[in-house]
Coordinates of C-alpha atoms in Angstrom, one line a residue:
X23 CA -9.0 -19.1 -11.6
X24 CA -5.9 -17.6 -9.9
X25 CA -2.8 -19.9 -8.8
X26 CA -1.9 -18.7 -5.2
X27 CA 0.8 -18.8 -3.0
X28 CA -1.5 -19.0 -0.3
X29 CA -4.5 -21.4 0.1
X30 CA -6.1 -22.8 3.5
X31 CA -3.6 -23.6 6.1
X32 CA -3.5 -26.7 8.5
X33 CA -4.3 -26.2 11.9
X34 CA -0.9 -27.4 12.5
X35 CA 0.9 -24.4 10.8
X36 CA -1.8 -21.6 11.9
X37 CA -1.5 -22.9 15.9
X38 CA 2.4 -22.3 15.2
X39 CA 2.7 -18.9 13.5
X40 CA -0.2 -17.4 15.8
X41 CA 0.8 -18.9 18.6
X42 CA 2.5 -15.9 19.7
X43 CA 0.8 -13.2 17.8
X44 CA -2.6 -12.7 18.1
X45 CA -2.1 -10.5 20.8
X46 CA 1.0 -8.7 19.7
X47 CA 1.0 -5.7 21.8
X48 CA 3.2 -7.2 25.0
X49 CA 4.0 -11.0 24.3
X50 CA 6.4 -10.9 21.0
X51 CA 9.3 -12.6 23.0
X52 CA 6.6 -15.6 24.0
X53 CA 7.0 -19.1 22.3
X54 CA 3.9 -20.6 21.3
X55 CA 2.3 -22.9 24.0
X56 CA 1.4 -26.0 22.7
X57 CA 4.4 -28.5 23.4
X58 CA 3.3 -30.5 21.3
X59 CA 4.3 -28.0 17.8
X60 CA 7.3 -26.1 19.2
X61 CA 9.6 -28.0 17.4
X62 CA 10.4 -27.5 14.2
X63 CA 10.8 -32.0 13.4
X64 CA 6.9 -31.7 13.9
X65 CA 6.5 -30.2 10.9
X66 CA 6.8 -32.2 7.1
X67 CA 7.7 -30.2 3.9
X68 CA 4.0 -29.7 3.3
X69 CA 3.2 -27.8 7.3
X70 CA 6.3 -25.8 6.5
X71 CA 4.8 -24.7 3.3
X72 CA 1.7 -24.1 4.6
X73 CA 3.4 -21.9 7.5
X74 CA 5.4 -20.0 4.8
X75 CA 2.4 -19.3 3.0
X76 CA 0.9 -17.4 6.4
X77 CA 3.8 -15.1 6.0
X78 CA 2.1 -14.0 2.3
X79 CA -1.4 -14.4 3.8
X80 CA -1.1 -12.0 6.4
X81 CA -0.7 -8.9 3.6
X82 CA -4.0 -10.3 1.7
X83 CA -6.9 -11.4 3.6
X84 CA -7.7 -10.7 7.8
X85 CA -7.7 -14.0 8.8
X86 CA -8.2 -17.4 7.8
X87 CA -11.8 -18.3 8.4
X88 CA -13.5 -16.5 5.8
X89 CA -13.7 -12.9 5.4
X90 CA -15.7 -12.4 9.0
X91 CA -12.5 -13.6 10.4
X92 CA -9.3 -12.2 11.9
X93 CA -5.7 -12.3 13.1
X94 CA -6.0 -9.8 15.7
X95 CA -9.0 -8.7 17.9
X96 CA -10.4 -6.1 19.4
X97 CA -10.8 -4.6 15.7
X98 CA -13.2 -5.1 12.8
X99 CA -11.9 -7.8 11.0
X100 CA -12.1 -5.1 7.3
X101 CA -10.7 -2.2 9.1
X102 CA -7.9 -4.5 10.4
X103 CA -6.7 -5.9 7.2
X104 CA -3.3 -5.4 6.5
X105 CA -4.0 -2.9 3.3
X106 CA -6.8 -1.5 4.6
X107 CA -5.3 -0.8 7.8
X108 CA -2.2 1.1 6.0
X109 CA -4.7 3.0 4.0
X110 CA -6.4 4.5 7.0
X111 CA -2.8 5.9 7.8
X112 CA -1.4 7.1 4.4
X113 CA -4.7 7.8 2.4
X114 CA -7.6 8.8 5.2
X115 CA -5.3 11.7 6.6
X116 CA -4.0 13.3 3.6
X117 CA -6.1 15.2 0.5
X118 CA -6.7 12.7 -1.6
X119 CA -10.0 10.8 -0.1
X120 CA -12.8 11.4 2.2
X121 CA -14.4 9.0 4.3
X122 CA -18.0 10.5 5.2
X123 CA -18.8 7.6 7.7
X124 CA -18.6 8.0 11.5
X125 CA -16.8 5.2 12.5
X126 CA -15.0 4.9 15.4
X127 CA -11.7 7.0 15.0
X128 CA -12.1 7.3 11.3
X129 CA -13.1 10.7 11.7
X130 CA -10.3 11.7 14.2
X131 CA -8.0 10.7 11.0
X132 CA -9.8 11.8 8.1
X133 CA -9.9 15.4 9.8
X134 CA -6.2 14.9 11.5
X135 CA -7.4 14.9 15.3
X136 CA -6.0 11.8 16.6
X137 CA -4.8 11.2 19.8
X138 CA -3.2 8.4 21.3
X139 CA -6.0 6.0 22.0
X140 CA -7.3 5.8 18.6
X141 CA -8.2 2.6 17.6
X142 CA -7.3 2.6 14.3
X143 CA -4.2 3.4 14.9
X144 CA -3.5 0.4 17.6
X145 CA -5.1 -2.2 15.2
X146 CA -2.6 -0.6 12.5
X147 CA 0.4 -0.8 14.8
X148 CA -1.0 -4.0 16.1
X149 CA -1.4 -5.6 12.6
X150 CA 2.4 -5.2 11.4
X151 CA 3.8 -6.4 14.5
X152 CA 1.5 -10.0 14.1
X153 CA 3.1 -10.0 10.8
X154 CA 6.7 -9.4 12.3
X155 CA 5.8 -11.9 14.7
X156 CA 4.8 -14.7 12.2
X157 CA 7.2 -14.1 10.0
X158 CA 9.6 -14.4 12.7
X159 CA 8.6 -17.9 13.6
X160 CA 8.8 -19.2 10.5
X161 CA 12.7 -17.9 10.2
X162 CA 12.6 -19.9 13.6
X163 CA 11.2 -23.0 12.1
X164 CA 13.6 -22.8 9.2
X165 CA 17.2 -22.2 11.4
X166 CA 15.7 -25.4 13.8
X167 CA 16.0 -27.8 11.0
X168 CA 12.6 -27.7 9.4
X169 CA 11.9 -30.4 6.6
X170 CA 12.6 -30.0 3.1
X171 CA 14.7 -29.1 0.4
X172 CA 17.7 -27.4 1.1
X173 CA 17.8 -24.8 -1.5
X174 CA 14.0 -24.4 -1.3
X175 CA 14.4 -23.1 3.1
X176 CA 16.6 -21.0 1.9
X177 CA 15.0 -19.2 -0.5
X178 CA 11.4 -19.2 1.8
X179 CA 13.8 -17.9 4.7
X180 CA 14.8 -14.9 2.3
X181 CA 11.4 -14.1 1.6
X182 CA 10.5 -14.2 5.1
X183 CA 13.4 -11.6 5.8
X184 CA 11.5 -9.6 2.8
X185 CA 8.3 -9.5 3.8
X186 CA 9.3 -8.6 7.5
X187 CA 11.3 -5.8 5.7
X188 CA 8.0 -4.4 4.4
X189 CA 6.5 -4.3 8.1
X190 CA 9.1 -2.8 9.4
X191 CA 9.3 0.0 6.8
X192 CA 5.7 0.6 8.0
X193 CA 7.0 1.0 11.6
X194 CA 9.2 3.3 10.4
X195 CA 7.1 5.3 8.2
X196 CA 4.6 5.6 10.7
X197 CA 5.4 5.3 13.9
X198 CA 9.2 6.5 14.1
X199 CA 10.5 4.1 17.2
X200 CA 9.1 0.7 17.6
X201 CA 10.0 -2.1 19.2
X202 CA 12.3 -4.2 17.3
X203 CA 11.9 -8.1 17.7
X204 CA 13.8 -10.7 15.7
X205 CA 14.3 -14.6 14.9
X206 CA 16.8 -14.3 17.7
X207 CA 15.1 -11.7 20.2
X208 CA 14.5 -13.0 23.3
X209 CA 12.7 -9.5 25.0
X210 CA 11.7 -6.6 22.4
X211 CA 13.2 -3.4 22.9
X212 CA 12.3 0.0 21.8
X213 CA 14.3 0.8 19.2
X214 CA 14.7 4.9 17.9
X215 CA 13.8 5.6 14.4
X216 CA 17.3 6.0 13.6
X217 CA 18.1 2.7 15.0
X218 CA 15.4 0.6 13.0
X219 CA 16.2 2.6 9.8
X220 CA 20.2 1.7 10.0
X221 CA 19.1 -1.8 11.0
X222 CA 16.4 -2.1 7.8
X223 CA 18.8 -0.5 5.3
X224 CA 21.1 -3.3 6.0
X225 CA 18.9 -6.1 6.0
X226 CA 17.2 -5.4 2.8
X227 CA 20.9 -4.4 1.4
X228 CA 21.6 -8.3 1.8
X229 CA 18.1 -9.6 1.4
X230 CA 18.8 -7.6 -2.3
X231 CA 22.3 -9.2 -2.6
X232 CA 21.4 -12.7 -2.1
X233 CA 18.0 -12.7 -4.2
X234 CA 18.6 -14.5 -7.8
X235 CA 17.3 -12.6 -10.5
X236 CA 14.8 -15.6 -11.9
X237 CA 11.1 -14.6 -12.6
X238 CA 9.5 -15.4 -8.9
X239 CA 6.4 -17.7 -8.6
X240 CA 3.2 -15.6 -8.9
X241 CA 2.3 -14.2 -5.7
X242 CA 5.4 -14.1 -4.1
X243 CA 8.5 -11.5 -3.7
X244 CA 11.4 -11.2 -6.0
X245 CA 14.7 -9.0 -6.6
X246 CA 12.5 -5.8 -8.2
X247 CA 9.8 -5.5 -5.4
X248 CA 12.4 -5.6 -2.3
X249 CA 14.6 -3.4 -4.5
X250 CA 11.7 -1.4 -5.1
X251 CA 11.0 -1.5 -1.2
X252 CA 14.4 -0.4 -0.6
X253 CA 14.6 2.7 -3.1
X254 CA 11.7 3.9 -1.7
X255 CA 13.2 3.4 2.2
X256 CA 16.6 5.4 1.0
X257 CA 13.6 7.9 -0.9
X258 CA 12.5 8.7 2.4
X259 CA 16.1 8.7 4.3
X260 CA 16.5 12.0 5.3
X261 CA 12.6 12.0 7.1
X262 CA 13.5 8.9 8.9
X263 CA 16.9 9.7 9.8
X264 CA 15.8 13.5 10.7
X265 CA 18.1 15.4 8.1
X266 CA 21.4 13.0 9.0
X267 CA 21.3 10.6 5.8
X268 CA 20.5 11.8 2.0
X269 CA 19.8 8.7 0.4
X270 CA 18.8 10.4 -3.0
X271 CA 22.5 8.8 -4.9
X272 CA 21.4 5.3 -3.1
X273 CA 17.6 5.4 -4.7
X274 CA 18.7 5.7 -8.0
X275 CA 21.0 3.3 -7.8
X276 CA 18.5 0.7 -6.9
X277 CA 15.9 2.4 -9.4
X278 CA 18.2 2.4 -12.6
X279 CA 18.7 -1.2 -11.6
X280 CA 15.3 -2.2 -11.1
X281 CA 14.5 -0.1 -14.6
X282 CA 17.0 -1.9 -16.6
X283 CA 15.7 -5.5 -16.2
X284 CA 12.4 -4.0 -17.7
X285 CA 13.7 -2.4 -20.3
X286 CA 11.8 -3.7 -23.9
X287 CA 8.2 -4.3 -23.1
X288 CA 4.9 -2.3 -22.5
X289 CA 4.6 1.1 -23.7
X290 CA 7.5 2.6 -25.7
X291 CA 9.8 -0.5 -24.6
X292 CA 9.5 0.9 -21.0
X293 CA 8.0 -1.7 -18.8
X294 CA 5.2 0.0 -18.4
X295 CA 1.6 -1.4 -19.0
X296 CA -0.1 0.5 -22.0
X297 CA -2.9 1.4 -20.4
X298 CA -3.3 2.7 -16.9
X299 CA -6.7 1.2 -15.7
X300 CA -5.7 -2.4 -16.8
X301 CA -3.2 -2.3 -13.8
X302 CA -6.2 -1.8 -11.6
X303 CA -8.8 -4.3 -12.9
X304 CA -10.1 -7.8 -12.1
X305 CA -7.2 -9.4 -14.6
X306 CA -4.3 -7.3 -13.5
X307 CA -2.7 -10.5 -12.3
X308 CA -0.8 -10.8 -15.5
X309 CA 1.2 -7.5 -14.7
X310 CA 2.6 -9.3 -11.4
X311 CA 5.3 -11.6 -11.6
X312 CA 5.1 -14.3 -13.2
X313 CA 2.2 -13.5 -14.4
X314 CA 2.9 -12.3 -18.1
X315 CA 5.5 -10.5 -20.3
X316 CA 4.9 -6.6 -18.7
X317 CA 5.5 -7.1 -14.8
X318 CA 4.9 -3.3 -14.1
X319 CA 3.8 -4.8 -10.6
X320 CA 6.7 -5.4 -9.3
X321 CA 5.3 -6.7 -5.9
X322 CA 1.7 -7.5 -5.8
X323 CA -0.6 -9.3 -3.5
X324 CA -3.4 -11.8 -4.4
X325 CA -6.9 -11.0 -4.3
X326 CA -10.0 -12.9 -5.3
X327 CA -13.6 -13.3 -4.9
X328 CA -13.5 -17.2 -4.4
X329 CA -10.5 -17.8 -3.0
X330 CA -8.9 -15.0 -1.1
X331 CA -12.0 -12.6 0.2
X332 CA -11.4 -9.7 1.8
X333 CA -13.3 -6.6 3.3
X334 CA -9.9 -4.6 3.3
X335 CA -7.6 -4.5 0.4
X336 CA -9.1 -4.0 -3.1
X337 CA -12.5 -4.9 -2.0
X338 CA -12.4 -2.0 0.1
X339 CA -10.9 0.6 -2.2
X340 CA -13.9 -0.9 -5.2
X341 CA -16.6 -1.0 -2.3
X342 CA -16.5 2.0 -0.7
X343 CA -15.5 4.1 -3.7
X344 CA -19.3 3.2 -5.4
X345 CA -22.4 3.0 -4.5
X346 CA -25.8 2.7 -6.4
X347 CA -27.7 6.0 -7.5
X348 CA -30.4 7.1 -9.7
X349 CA -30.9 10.2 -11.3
X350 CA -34.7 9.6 -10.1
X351 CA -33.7 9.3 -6.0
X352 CA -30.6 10.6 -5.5
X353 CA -30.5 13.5 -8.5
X354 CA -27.2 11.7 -9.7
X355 CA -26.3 8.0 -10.9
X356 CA -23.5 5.5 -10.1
X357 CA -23.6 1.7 -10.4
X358 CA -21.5 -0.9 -8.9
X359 CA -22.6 -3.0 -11.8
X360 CA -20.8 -0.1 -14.2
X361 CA -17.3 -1.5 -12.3
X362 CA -18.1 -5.6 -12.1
X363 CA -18.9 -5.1 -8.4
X364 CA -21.6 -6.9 -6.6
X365 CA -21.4 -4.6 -3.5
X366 CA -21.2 -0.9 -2.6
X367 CA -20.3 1.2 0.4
X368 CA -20.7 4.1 -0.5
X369 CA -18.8 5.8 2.0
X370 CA -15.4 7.2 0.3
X371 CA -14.8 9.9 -2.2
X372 CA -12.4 12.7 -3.2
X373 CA -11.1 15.8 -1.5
X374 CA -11.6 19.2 -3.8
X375 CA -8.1 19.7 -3.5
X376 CA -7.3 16.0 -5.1
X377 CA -9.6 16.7 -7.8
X378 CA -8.0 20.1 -9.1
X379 CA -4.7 17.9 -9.3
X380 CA -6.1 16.8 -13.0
X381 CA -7.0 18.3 -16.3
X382 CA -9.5 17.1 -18.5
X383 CA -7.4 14.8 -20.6
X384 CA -5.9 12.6 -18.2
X385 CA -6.7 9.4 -18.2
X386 CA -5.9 8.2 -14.6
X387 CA -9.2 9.7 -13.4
X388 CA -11.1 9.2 -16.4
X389 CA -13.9 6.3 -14.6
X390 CA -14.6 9.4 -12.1
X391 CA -18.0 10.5 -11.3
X392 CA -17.9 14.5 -11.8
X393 CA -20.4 17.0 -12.4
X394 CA -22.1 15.7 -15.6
X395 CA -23.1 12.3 -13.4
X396 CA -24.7 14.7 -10.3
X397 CA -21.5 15.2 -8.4
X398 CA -19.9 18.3 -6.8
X399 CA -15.9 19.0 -6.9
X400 CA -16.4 20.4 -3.1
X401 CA -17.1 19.0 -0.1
X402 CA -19.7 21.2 1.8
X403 CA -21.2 18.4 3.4
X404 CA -18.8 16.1 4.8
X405 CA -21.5 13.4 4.9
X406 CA -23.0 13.5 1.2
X407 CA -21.3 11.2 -1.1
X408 CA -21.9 13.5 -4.2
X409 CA -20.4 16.2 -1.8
X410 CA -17.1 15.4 -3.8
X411 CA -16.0 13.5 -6.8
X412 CA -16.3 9.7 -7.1
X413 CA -13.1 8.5 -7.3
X414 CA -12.9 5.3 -9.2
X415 CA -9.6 3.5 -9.7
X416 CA -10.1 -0.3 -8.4
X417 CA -12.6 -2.3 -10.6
X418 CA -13.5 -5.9 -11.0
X419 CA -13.8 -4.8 -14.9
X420 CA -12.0 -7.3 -17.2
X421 CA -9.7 -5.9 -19.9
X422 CA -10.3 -9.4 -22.4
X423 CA -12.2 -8.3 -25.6
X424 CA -14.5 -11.4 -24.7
X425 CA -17.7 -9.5 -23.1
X426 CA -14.8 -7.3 -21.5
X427 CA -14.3 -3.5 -21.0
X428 CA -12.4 -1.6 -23.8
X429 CA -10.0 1.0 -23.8
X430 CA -10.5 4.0 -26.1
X431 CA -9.1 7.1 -27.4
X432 CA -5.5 6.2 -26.2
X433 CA -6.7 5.0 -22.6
X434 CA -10.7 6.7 -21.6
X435 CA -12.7 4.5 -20.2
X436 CA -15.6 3.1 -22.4
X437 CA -18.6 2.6 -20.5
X438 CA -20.2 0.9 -23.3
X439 CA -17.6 -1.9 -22.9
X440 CA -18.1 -3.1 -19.5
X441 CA -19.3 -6.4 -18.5
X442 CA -22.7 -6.9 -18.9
X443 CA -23.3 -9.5 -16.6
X444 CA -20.5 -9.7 -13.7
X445 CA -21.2 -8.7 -10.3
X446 CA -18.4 -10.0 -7.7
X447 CA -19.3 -9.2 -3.5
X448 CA -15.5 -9.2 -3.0
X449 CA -12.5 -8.2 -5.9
X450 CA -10.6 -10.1 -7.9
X451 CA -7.9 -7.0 -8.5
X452 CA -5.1 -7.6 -7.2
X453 CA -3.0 -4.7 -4.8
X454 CA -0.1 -3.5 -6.0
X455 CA 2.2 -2.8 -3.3
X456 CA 4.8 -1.5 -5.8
X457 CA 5.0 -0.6 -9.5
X458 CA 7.6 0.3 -12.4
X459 CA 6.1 3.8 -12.6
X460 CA 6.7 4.8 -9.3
X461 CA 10.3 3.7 -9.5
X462 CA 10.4 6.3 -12.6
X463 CA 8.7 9.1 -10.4
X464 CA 11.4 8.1 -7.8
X465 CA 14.5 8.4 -9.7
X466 CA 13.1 11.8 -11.1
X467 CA 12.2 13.0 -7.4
X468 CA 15.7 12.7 -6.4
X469 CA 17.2 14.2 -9.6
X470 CA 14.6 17.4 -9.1
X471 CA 15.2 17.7 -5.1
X472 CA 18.7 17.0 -4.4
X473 CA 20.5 17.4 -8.2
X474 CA 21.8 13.8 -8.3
X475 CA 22.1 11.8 -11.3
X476 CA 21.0 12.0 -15.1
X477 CA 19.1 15.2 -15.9
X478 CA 17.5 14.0 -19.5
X479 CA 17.2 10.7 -18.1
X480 CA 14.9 12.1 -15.3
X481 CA 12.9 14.1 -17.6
X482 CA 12.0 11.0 -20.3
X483 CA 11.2 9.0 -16.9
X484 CA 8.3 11.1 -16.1
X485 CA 7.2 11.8 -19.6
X486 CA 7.1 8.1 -20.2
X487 CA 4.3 8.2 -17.2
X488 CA 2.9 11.7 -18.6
X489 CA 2.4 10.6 -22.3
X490 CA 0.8 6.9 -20.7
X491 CA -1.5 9.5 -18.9
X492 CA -2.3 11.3 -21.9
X493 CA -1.0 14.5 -20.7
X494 CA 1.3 16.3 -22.1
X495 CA 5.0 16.1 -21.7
X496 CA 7.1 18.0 -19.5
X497 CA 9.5 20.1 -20.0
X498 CA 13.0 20.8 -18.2
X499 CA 11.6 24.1 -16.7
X500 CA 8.5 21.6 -15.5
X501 CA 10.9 19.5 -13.5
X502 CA 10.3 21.4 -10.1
X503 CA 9.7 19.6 -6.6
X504 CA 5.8 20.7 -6.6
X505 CA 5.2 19.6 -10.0
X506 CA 6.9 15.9 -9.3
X507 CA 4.8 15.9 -5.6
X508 CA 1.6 16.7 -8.1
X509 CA 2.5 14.0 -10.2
X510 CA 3.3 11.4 -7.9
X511 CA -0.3 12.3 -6.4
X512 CA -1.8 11.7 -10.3
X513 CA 0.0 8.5 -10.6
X514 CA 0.3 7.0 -7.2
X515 CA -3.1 7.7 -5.6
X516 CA -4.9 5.2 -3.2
X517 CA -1.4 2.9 -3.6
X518 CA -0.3 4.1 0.2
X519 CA 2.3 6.3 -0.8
X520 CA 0.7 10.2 -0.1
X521 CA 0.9 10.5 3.3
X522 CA 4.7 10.2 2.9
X523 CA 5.2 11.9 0.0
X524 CA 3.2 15.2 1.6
X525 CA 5.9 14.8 5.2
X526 CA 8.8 14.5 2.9
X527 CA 7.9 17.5 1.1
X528 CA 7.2 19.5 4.3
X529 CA 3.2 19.7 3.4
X530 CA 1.6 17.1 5.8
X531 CA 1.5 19.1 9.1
X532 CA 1.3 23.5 9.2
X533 CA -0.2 25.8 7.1
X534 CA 2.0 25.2 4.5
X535 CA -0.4 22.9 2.2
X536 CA -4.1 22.2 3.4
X537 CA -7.2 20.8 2.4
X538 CA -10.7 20.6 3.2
X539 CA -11.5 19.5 6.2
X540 CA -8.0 18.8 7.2
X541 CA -8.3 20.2 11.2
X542 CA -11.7 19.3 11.1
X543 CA -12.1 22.8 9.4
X544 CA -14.1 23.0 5.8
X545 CA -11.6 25.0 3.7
X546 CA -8.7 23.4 5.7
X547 CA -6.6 24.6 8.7
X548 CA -3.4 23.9 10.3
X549 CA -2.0 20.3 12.2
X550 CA 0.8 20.1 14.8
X551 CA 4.5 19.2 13.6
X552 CA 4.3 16.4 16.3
X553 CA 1.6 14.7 13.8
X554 CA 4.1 13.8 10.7
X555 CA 4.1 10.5 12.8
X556 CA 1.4 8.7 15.1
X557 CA 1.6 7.8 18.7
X558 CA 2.8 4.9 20.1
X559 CA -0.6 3.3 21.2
X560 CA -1.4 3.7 24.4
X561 CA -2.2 0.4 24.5
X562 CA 0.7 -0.9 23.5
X563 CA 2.6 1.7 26.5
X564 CA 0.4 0.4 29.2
X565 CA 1.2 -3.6 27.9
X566 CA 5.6 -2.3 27.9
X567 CA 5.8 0.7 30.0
X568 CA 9.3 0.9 29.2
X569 CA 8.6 2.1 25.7
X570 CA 8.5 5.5 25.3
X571 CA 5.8 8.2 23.6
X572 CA 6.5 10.1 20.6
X573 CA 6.8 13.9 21.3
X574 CA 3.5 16.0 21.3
X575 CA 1.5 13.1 22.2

């Protein structure tokens, strides 16, 4: 069993950190209501543990009554979990998955129709502003004079600052503007995505300066995941700060530091985990901090099927990635048993477009399901399963040699190795929010596209994460800004990162780039400029009609 920095909270703590964010949209400047826990004496070391643990809780599981419960309403308590709900952004409107389901304004992302009243979108906007909103109550509960050790607040109150960083990147990344609240906000204002992204760059600067450089508990946030978080906001600089700020120089500088403390473990004394799949399996918790020698993981988040369940996060990406076929019935095969699950959707696969990203020999999408298992490379029918490859990458598959799965032939999956007799409803893999290699891929990205730093350094960065892949190396004349884009698809897919990646590049919106189905047209067709971010939710207009719509919408 899995130690966690989050385990069931008091009613004590949960009436104070939802107090004034359950329904987000138009009350983040109310105190919580109860007299009787608005100050911060109520509260003995163990409620302000508790109440720091929401803070974590909030990224892993939808609420915190079981896996039928949630933080938010007026949204499925799966499709509003905090990974989950990310995903549908940064995975279901780009080329590299398909949902085939017609859920409510799934399909308006998945073929990039949205409009303003989507619902995903609110509970997604919604969702990272009850996470600002508790983690601003407990900085509140920390600067009142809350109980316990002094050096022990301060460090909690750091994290906090951290993990509100990560929302608000989200904000940023998404939306553009977005109301900016604080431990010392008394009304929220709309803030411009130039505003938020000079304030963010400053707060993680000193969140980054202050953090010690000691192996954080497992489960929580050290010094490499909110540098991490911070390379990748300066990655994205000139996006967010619409040409005015190149922040290539400034991501390497916090990738080179984040690569140099992992320097001499994992594969070729890089850091990196050997083998790829074993980052995305049931035992991946030893790749997290504090959880073993290789901490590829740099920031990870909890999962488990007894203790942290879950219809969003891993669950979700295991679930509705399989489903249960027979050559007999279905004139193909797949079993959730193959991948230690105990339940399948069946509702998610890849885009053609994705799947001619690979060659033969690499590894990453070696646990597909491709012609030889019934499955077509194109989607024709935008509602057959097998109407595009099964993309498995998130298993409940556990990498021990004791009645676990093996790894063969330098890193292919061995089917003959898998766990004969575990089945798991939810996963047990936990979500990597950010790892090593990316930092590698980021550093090289900014060499290729703006001609900063270390030009042999850049190319062994990406051949350390080519040769793990079991592709072959690249050369200098390889190093181009489509080829790194490619690879950063290969590496980095169904981790929340393509949607970005594709705007950054200038291949999200136009003609420029498209996929199938992308404009609701099979072979692809163009999406307005206006849609590199999403709407303000109507919603959330109607609640503060001072805030203002993003143009086109």
């Amino acid at each position: 069993m899995k130690s966690y920095i989050y385990k069931s909270l008091s009613a004590v703590a949960l009436t104070f950190s939802l107090g004034m964010a359950t329904s987000c949209v138009g009350d983040l400047d109310q105190e919580p209501k109860d007299p009787n826990i608005t100050t911060s004496a109520d509260f003995g070391e163990e409620e302000v543990r508790q109440a720091f643990a929401k803070c974590y809780s909030v990224l892993g599981v939808s609420g915190q009554n079981g896996p039928g419960s949630s933080d938010i309403s007026g949204l499925d308590n799966g499709t509003g979990q905090y990974i989950r709900a990310i995903a549908m952004m940064n995975e279901y409107t780009t080329d590299e998955l398909l949902w085939i389901y017609a859920d409510d304004g799934v399909v308006d992302l998945v073929t990039g129709t949205w409009g303003k009243d989507n619902v995903n979108i609110f509970g997604t906007y919604s969702r990272l502003y009850v996470h600002i909103a508790i983690c601003n109550d407990f900085i509140r509960l920390v600067d009142n004079g809350a109980a316990g050790d002094a050096a022990d607040l301060a460090q909690y109150r750091l994290e906090a600052r951290a993990l509100r960083a990560l929302s608000y990147y989200w904000v940023i990344d998404l939306f553009g503007k977005g109301g900016f609240v604080d431990e010392n906000t008394v009304t929220p204002k709309q803030w411009s995505r130039v505003e938020l992204y000079n304030w963010l760059t400053n707060e993680l600067e000193d969140i980054v300066a202050n953090f010690g450089t000691a192996t954080p508990v497992y489960g929580r946030v050290g010094k490499d995941g909110v540098q991490a978080l911070l390379a990748r906001l300066y990655l994205n600089a000139k996006v967010y700060t619409d040409g005015a700020v190149n922040g290539a120089a400034k991501c390497q500088q916090h990738c080179e530091e984040i690569i140099a403390r992992h320097q001499g473990t994992g594969l070729q004394g890089s850091g990196l985990v050997e083998h790829y799949m074993y980052l995305f399996c049931g035992d991946n918790n030893v790749y997290l901090p504090g959880g073993g020698d290789v901490n590829e993981v740099l920031w990870g988040v909890p999962l488990d099927s007894d203790e942290a369940q879950s219809y969003g996060a891993t669950t979700f990406f295991s679930a509705a990635a399989t489903s249960n076929l027979t050559w007999a019935d279905n004139g193909a095969y797949m079993n959730q048993l193959d991948y230690g699950m105990g339940s399948n959707w069946g509702c998610m696969h890849a885009r053609k477009e994705f799947s001619d990203k690979f060659t033969v020999e690499d590894i990453r999408w070696s646990m597909w399901k491709k012609e030889a298992d019934g499955f077509t490379r194109d989607n024709t029918s935008f509602s057959k399963f097998t109407s595009g490859y099964g993309v498995v990458k998130y298993t409940n598959l556990l990498k021990g040699t004791n009645g676990g799965w093996s790894v063969q032939n330098g890193g292919a999956f061995d089917p003959e190795g898998k766990i004969a007799a575990r089945s798991e409803a939810f996963s047990d893999a936990d979500y990597p929010m950010f790892r090593l290699a990316d930092v590698y891929l980021m550093y090289a990205e900014c060499n290729i596209v703006d001609n900063v730093g270390d030009d042999s350094k850049a190319l062994s960065y990406v051949n350390y994460v080519r040769t793990r892949a079991g592709v072959p190396a690249w050369t200098p004349a390889e190093m181009t800004a489509n080829n790194i884009l490619d690879e950063r698809c290969r590496e980095m897919y169904w981790e929340n990162t393509r949607r970005s990646d594709l705007v950054r590049h200038g291949k999200f919106t136009g003609n420029n780039y498209v996929w199938s189905w992308k404009n609701n047209m099979l072979k692809g067709g163009a999406i307005g400029n206006h849609m590199n971010i999403f709407p303000v939710p109507s919603n959330v207009i109607a609640a503060q009609p001072e805030f203002g719509q993003n143009d086109g919408y």
